[in-house]
mmCIF file of C-alpha atoms and ligand atoms in Angstrom:
data_model
loop_
_atom_site.group_PDB
_atom_site.id
_atom_site.type_symbol
_atom_site.label_atom_id
_atom_site.label_comp_id
_atom_site.label_asym_id
_atom_site.label_seq_id
_atom_site.Cartn_x
_atom_site.Cartn_y
_atom_site.Cartn_z
ATOM 1 C CA MET A 1 98.931 37.684 86.652
ATOM 2 C CA ALA A 2 101.652 37.116 89.618
ATOM 3 C CA MET A 3 101.530 39.429 92.451
ATOM 4 C CA GLU A 4 104.212 41.460 93.201
ATOM 5 C CA LEU A 5 106.166 43.073 96.150
ATOM 6 C CA VAL A 6 106.526 46.891 96.543
ATOM 7 C CA HIS A 7 109.077 48.392 98.550
ATOM 8 C CA ASP A 8 108.250 52.294 98.887
ATOM 9 C CA THR A 9 107.961 55.269 101.404
ATOM 10 C CA ALA A 10 104.883 56.467 102.487
ATOM 11 C CA TYR A 11 102.425 59.163 104.137
ATOM 12 C CA LEU A 12 98.640 58.595 105.645
ATOM 13 C CA LEU A 13 96.466 60.361 104.104
ATOM 14 C CA ARG A 14 93.219 58.615 105.826
ATOM 15 C CA GLN A 15 91.722 55.305 107.059
ATOM 16 C CA LYS A 16 89.136 53.397 107.756
ATOM 17 C CA GLU A 17 87.728 50.057 109.452
ATOM 18 C CA SER A 18 87.134 46.554 107.096
ATOM 19 C CA GLY A 19 85.685 43.772 108.718
ATOM 20 C CA GLU A 20 85.898 42.858 112.095
ATOM 21 C CA THR A 21 89.308 43.316 112.627
ATOM 22 C CA SER A 22 91.349 45.189 108.923
ATOM 23 C CA GLN A 23 91.876 48.705 107.925
ATOM 24 C CA ILE A 24 92.029 49.841 104.655
ATOM 25 C CA VAL A 25 94.492 52.545 104.575
ATOM 26 C CA HIS A 26 95.088 55.489 101.877
ATOM 27 C CA LEU A 27 98.823 56.283 101.260
ATOM 28 C CA PHE A 28 100.562 58.731 99.229
ATOM 29 C CA THR A 29 103.653 56.677 98.082
ATOM 30 C CA LYS A 30 106.740 58.301 96.667
ATOM 31 C CA LYS A 31 106.733 56.382 93.617
ATOM 32 C CA SER A 32 103.030 55.537 92.742
ATOM 33 C CA GLY A 33 101.149 58.277 94.244
ATOM 34 C CA ARG A 34 97.846 56.892 95.936
ATOM 35 C CA VAL A 35 98.138 53.725 96.654
ATOM 36 C CA ILE A 36 94.977 52.073 98.618
ATOM 37 C CA VAL A 37 96.198 49.051 101.148
ATOM 38 C CA ILE A 38 94.289 47.083 103.271
ATOM 39 C CA ALA A 39 96.432 45.850 106.363
ATOM 40 C CA LYS A 40 94.711 42.354 107.711
ATOM 41 C CA GLY A 41 94.032 42.013 111.464
ATOM 42 C CA ALA A 42 95.194 45.282 111.558
ATOM 43 C CA ARG A 43 92.676 45.863 114.907
ATOM 44 C CA GLN A 44 94.071 43.112 116.754
ATOM 45 C CA PRO A 45 96.238 44.337 119.718
ATOM 46 C CA LYS A 46 99.140 42.427 119.066
ATOM 47 C CA SER A 47 98.635 42.816 114.828
ATOM 48 C CA HIS A 48 102.463 44.064 113.361
ATOM 49 C CA PHE A 49 100.856 47.327 111.862
ATOM 50 C CA SER A 50 99.702 48.706 114.897
ATOM 51 C CA GLY A 51 100.551 52.039 115.883
ATOM 52 C CA TYR A 52 102.097 52.758 112.801
ATOM 53 C CA PHE A 53 99.083 54.223 111.016
ATOM 54 C CA GLN A 54 100.347 58.120 112.609
ATOM 55 C CA PRO A 55 100.014 61.205 110.025
ATOM 56 C CA PHE A 56 103.220 63.465 109.470
ATOM 57 C CA SER A 57 105.935 60.260 110.192
ATOM 58 C CA GLU A 58 107.011 59.069 106.743
ATOM 59 C CA LEU A 59 106.483 55.223 106.508
ATOM 60 C CA ALA A 60 108.299 52.208 104.583
ATOM 61 C CA VAL A 61 105.329 50.188 103.685
ATOM 62 C CA GLN A 62 105.799 46.866 101.466
ATOM 63 C CA TYR A 63 103.128 45.443 100.118
ATOM 64 C CA TYR A 64 101.569 42.913 97.049
ATOM 65 C CA TYR A 65 100.405 44.880 94.227
ATOM 66 C CA LYS A 66 98.043 43.374 91.721
ATOM 67 C CA GLU A 67 96.533 44.993 88.683
ATOM 68 C CA GLY A 68 93.024 46.037 88.959
ATOM 69 C CA ARG A 69 92.180 45.453 92.369
ATOM 70 C CA PRO A 70 90.952 48.204 93.851
ATOM 71 C CA TYR A 71 93.832 47.668 96.596
ATOM 72 C CA HIS A 72 96.659 45.757 97.622
ATOM 73 C CA PHE A 73 97.936 43.654 100.403
ATOM 74 C CA LEU A 74 99.976 45.541 103.052
ATOM 75 C CA SER A 75 102.883 43.165 104.229
ATOM 76 C CA LYS A 76 105.056 45.261 106.498
ATOM 77 C CA ILE A 77 105.686 48.897 107.892
ATOM 78 C CA GLU A 78 107.671 50.480 109.376
ATOM 79 C CA PHE A 79 108.997 53.993 110.433
ATOM 80 C CA GLN A 80 110.932 55.575 108.216
ATOM 81 C CA THR A 81 111.632 59.212 109.329
ATOM 82 C CA LEU A 82 109.433 59.569 112.836
ATOM 83 C CA ARG A 83 108.239 63.176 113.725
ATOM 84 C CA LEU A 84 106.193 62.560 116.619
ATOM 85 C CA PRO A 85 106.835 65.905 118.059
ATOM 86 C CA LEU A 86 104.332 67.182 115.674
ATOM 87 C CA LEU A 87 101.822 65.254 116.576
ATOM 88 C CA GLN A 88 101.806 67.054 120.228
ATOM 89 C CA ALA A 89 101.836 70.528 119.404
ATOM 90 C CA HIS A 90 98.620 71.503 118.594
ATOM 91 C CA LYS A 91 98.689 74.292 116.106
ATOM 92 C CA SER A 92 101.717 72.741 113.940
ATOM 93 C CA ALA A 93 99.391 69.756 113.775
ATOM 94 C CA LEU A 94 96.542 71.623 112.265
ATOM 95 C CA TYR A 95 98.178 72.911 109.674
ATOM 96 C CA GLY A 96 99.749 69.394 109.239
ATOM 97 C CA MET A 97 96.041 67.988 108.684
ATOM 98 C CA ILE A 98 95.495 70.984 105.762
ATOM 99 C CA LEU A 99 98.536 69.710 103.920
ATOM 100 C CA LEU A 100 97.146 66.322 104.476
ATOM 101 C CA GLU A 101 93.834 67.145 103.405
ATOM 102 C CA MET A 102 95.076 69.034 100.562
ATOM 103 C CA ALA A 103 97.282 65.768 98.827
ATOM 104 C CA ASP A 104 94.372 63.632 99.847
ATOM 105 C CA LYS A 105 91.983 65.439 97.678
ATOM 106 C CA THR A 106 93.897 66.204 94.710
ATOM 107 C CA ALA A 107 96.824 63.197 94.520
ATOM 108 C CA GLU A 108 96.165 60.624 92.039
ATOM 109 C CA ALA A 109 97.047 57.171 91.826
ATOM 110 C CA SER A 110 100.306 58.074 89.919
ATOM 111 C CA PRO A 111 103.711 59.462 91.171
ATOM 112 C CA ASP A 112 104.052 62.914 92.187
ATOM 113 C CA GLU A 113 107.813 62.917 93.424
ATOM 114 C CA GLY A 114 107.117 66.898 93.745
ATOM 115 C CA LEU A 115 104.592 66.981 95.937
ATOM 116 C CA TYR A 116 105.959 64.137 97.765
ATOM 117 C CA GLU A 117 109.321 65.788 98.670
ATOM 118 C CA LEU A 118 107.028 69.108 99.430
ATOM 119 C CA MET A 119 105.074 67.334 101.815
ATOM 120 C CA SER A 120 108.400 65.690 103.352
ATOM 121 C CA ASP A 121 109.888 69.112 103.586
ATOM 122 C CA SER A 122 106.872 70.590 105.258
ATOM 123 C CA PHE A 123 106.239 68.376 107.752
ATOM 124 C CA THR A 124 110.019 68.485 108.759
ATOM 125 C CA ARG A 125 110.046 71.878 109.298
ATOM 126 C CA LEU A 126 106.621 71.672 111.055
ATOM 127 C CA ASN A 127 108.324 69.379 113.105
ATOM 128 C CA GLU A 128 111.457 71.657 114.338
ATOM 129 C CA ILE A 129 111.563 73.701 117.529
ATOM 130 C CA GLY A 130 110.126 77.155 116.891
ATOM 131 C CA ALA A 131 108.794 76.635 113.750
ATOM 132 C CA VAL A 132 105.951 79.213 112.574
ATOM 133 C CA PRO A 133 103.565 77.037 111.050
ATOM 134 C CA GLU A 134 101.823 79.865 109.375
ATOM 135 C CA ALA A 135 104.940 80.677 107.506
ATOM 136 C CA ILE A 136 104.846 76.994 106.335
ATOM 137 C CA HIS A 137 101.578 76.875 105.524
ATOM 138 C CA CYS A 138 101.821 79.424 102.959
ATOM 139 C CA HIS A 139 105.134 78.389 101.156
ATOM 140 C CA PHE A 140 103.733 75.269 100.958
ATOM 141 C CA ILE A 141 100.386 76.390 98.869
ATOM 142 C CA LEU A 142 103.356 78.546 96.807
ATOM 143 C CA ARG A 143 105.247 75.690 96.192
ATOM 144 C CA PHE A 144 101.658 73.267 95.812
ATOM 145 C CA LEU A 145 100.770 75.572 92.812
ATOM 146 C CA GLU A 146 104.292 75.477 91.218
ATOM 147 C CA ASN A 147 104.177 72.076 91.386
ATOM 148 C CA HIS A 148 100.846 71.862 89.265
ATOM 149 C CA GLY A 149 102.258 74.518 87.023
ATOM 150 C CA LEU A 150 99.757 76.910 88.497
ATOM 151 C CA GLY A 151 103.242 79.293 90.482
ATOM 152 C CA LEU A 152 102.305 82.571 90.972
ATOM 153 C CA ASN A 153 104.582 85.353 89.412
ATOM 154 C CA LEU A 154 105.168 87.604 92.325
ATOM 155 C CA ASP A 155 107.183 89.956 89.576
ATOM 156 C CA ALA A 156 105.683 91.098 87.066
ATOM 157 C CA CYS A 157 102.020 91.734 86.313
ATOM 158 C CA ALA A 158 100.372 89.045 83.968
ATOM 159 C CA ALA A 159 99.059 91.542 81.594
ATOM 160 C CA CYS A 160 101.347 94.648 81.064
ATOM 161 C CA GLY A 161 104.241 92.849 82.463
ATOM 162 C CA GLU A 162 105.025 96.257 84.860
ATOM 163 C CA ALA A 163 106.186 95.058 88.366
ATOM 164 C CA LEU A 164 104.104 94.500 91.015
ATOM 165 C CA TYR A 165 103.806 96.833 94.219
ATOM 166 C CA ASP A 166 100.911 95.143 95.175
ATOM 167 C CA ALA A 167 98.485 92.700 92.930
ATOM 168 C CA ALA A 168 94.904 92.044 92.194
ATOM 169 C CA VAL A 169 93.789 88.149 91.091
ATOM 170 C CA SER A 170 92.044 87.924 88.600
ATOM 171 C CA GLU A 171 89.242 84.980 89.227
ATOM 172 C CA ARG A 172 89.513 83.577 85.280
ATOM 173 C CA ASP A 173 92.905 82.560 85.489
ATOM 174 C CA ALA A 174 94.540 83.117 89.139
ATOM 175 C CA HIS A 175 96.966 85.631 87.892
ATOM 176 C CA LEU A 176 98.563 88.717 89.594
ATOM 177 C CA LEU A 177 97.478 91.973 87.823
ATOM 178 C CA CYS A 178 98.631 95.436 88.664
ATOM 179 C CA PRO A 179 95.353 97.261 89.987
ATOM 180 C CA ARG A 180 95.572 99.647 86.768
ATOM 181 C CA CYS A 181 95.389 96.391 84.672
ATOM 182 C CA TYR A 182 92.520 94.687 86.586
ATOM 183 C CA GLY A 183 90.398 97.797 86.359
ATOM 184 C CA GLY A 184 88.745 100.218 88.466
ATOM 185 C CA HIS A 185 86.624 97.912 90.748
ATOM 186 C CA ALA A 186 88.058 96.264 93.524
ATOM 187 C CA ALA A 187 89.209 92.949 93.818
ATOM 188 C CA ARG A 188 87.512 90.196 95.448
ATOM 189 C CA ILE A 189 91.089 88.790 96.370
ATOM 190 C CA PHE A 190 93.737 91.377 96.985
ATOM 191 C CA LEU A 191 97.273 91.307 98.020
ATOM 192 C CA SER A 192 98.917 94.182 99.539
ATOM 193 C CA ALA A 193 102.340 95.249 99.350
ATOM 194 C CA ALA A 194 103.360 93.654 102.415
ATOM 195 C CA GLU A 195 101.761 90.622 101.670
ATOM 196 C CA LEU A 196 103.334 90.425 98.427
ATOM 197 C CA ASN A 197 106.874 90.335 100.492
ATOM 198 C CA ILE A 198 105.738 87.603 102.413
ATOM 199 C CA LEU A 199 105.092 85.549 99.508
ATOM 200 C CA ARG A 200 108.441 86.622 98.166
ATOM 201 C CA ASP A 201 110.380 85.017 101.305
ATOM 202 C CA PRO A 202 107.523 83.276 103.559
ATOM 203 C CA PHE A 203 110.482 82.710 105.981
ATOM 204 C CA GLY A 204 111.491 86.160 106.544
ATOM 205 C CA GLY A 205 110.297 87.743 109.506
ATOM 206 C CA LYS A 206 109.160 85.860 112.725
ATOM 207 C CA ASN A 207 106.964 88.566 114.727
ATOM 208 C CA ALA A 208 103.879 88.410 115.899
ATOM 209 C CA ILE A 209 102.666 91.157 113.491
ATOM 210 C CA PHE A 210 104.025 89.243 110.974
ATOM 211 C CA GLN A 211 102.293 86.054 111.851
ATOM 212 C CA ARG A 212 99.089 88.323 111.751
ATOM 213 C CA GLU A 213 99.665 89.079 108.755
ATOM 214 C CA VAL A 214 100.453 85.772 106.929
ATOM 215 C CA ILE A 215 97.101 84.166 108.851
ATOM 216 C CA ASN A 216 95.238 86.992 106.623
ATOM 217 C CA LEU A 217 97.496 85.707 103.500
ATOM 218 C CA ASN A 218 97.230 82.237 103.968
ATOM 219 C CA HIS A 219 93.027 82.774 103.650
ATOM 220 C CA HIS A 220 94.139 84.855 99.753
ATOM 221 C CA LEU A 221 96.101 81.812 99.536
ATOM 222 C CA TRP A 222 92.948 79.358 100.346
ATOM 223 C CA GLN A 223 91.066 81.782 97.835
ATOM 224 C CA ILE A 224 93.190 80.941 94.817
ATOM 225 C CA LEU A 225 93.301 77.433 95.334
ATOM 226 C CA GLY A 226 89.965 77.359 95.493
ATOM 227 C CA LEU A 227 89.863 79.321 91.998
ATOM 228 C CA HIS A 228 91.877 76.192 90.261
ATOM 229 C CA PHE A 229 90.746 73.238 92.381
ATOM 230 C CA ASP A 230 87.153 72.621 92.705
ATOM 231 C CA ARG A 231 88.047 70.325 95.456
ATOM 232 C CA LEU A 232 90.026 72.433 97.381
ATOM 233 C CA GLN A 233 87.009 74.867 97.540
ATOM 234 C CA ARG A 234 85.898 73.519 101.525
ATOM 235 C CA LEU A 235 88.753 71.718 103.189
ATOM 236 C CA ASN A 236 87.271 70.457 106.299
ATOM 237 C CA THR A 237 90.072 70.975 108.458
ATOM 238 C CA ILE A 238 90.457 75.035 107.365
ATOM 239 C CA GLU A 239 86.673 74.832 109.023
ATOM 240 C CA THR A 240 87.802 73.133 112.414
ATOM 241 C CA MET A 241 91.004 75.400 112.638
ATOM 242 C CA GLY A 242 88.811 78.383 112.517
ATOM 243 C CA LYS A 243 87.341 77.145 115.521
ATOM 244 C CA ILE A 244 89.376 76.432 117.394
ATOM 245 C CA LEU A 245 91.949 79.137 116.802
ATOM 246 C CA GLU A 246 90.499 82.124 116.291
HETATM 247 ZN ZN1 LIG B 1 99.570 95.706 84.534
#
């Protein structure tokens, strides 16, 4: 079967060295989801690939696709949307790395434009001056769950339908329950009224107290992710961030 030249845009998920001078690169592409390419000679000083394997910036790629191959041949790469300030902003970059690790651990070799758009939107927000990365991260996880058909109903108890003031998270299906339906015992994951309000409007507040609340809330959201995705129970980037920021 003939090789087909594919044009796409992509984010870098991860990379590793291959042979003397080449690089194997996992891309999350808009049209095909995860695509693994080999960049021949990428580690040679004058390679036309060098300098482009950056996280967060959107890449325009061309590669030769051949069915049944474990990886395809990268032929061209350019920046589509450059987001360099994000690389310099320490905290935003750490939050950005969590998003990339989540995508890396869940992305399949099939299109997921919902996740692609969510990544573009989140990296753009993280790259803005005055960005609140904690809130952007919270927003990302909510949309990530929705994209998998696992969105949280923030307004009504999943059992009785009553309006939620605060909520316990069911460990069976990660649905939100009113404390009465959850039963008397303490829930491992409990969302306070203030936290539920942040979830309803993650970009609503900007002060320091708000930021602290969102950090706590993000811990709860990571627990909820862990209920749904075994692969997301341990995120290396979160452990790294814990060591650096706390
Ligand atoms: Zn209820």
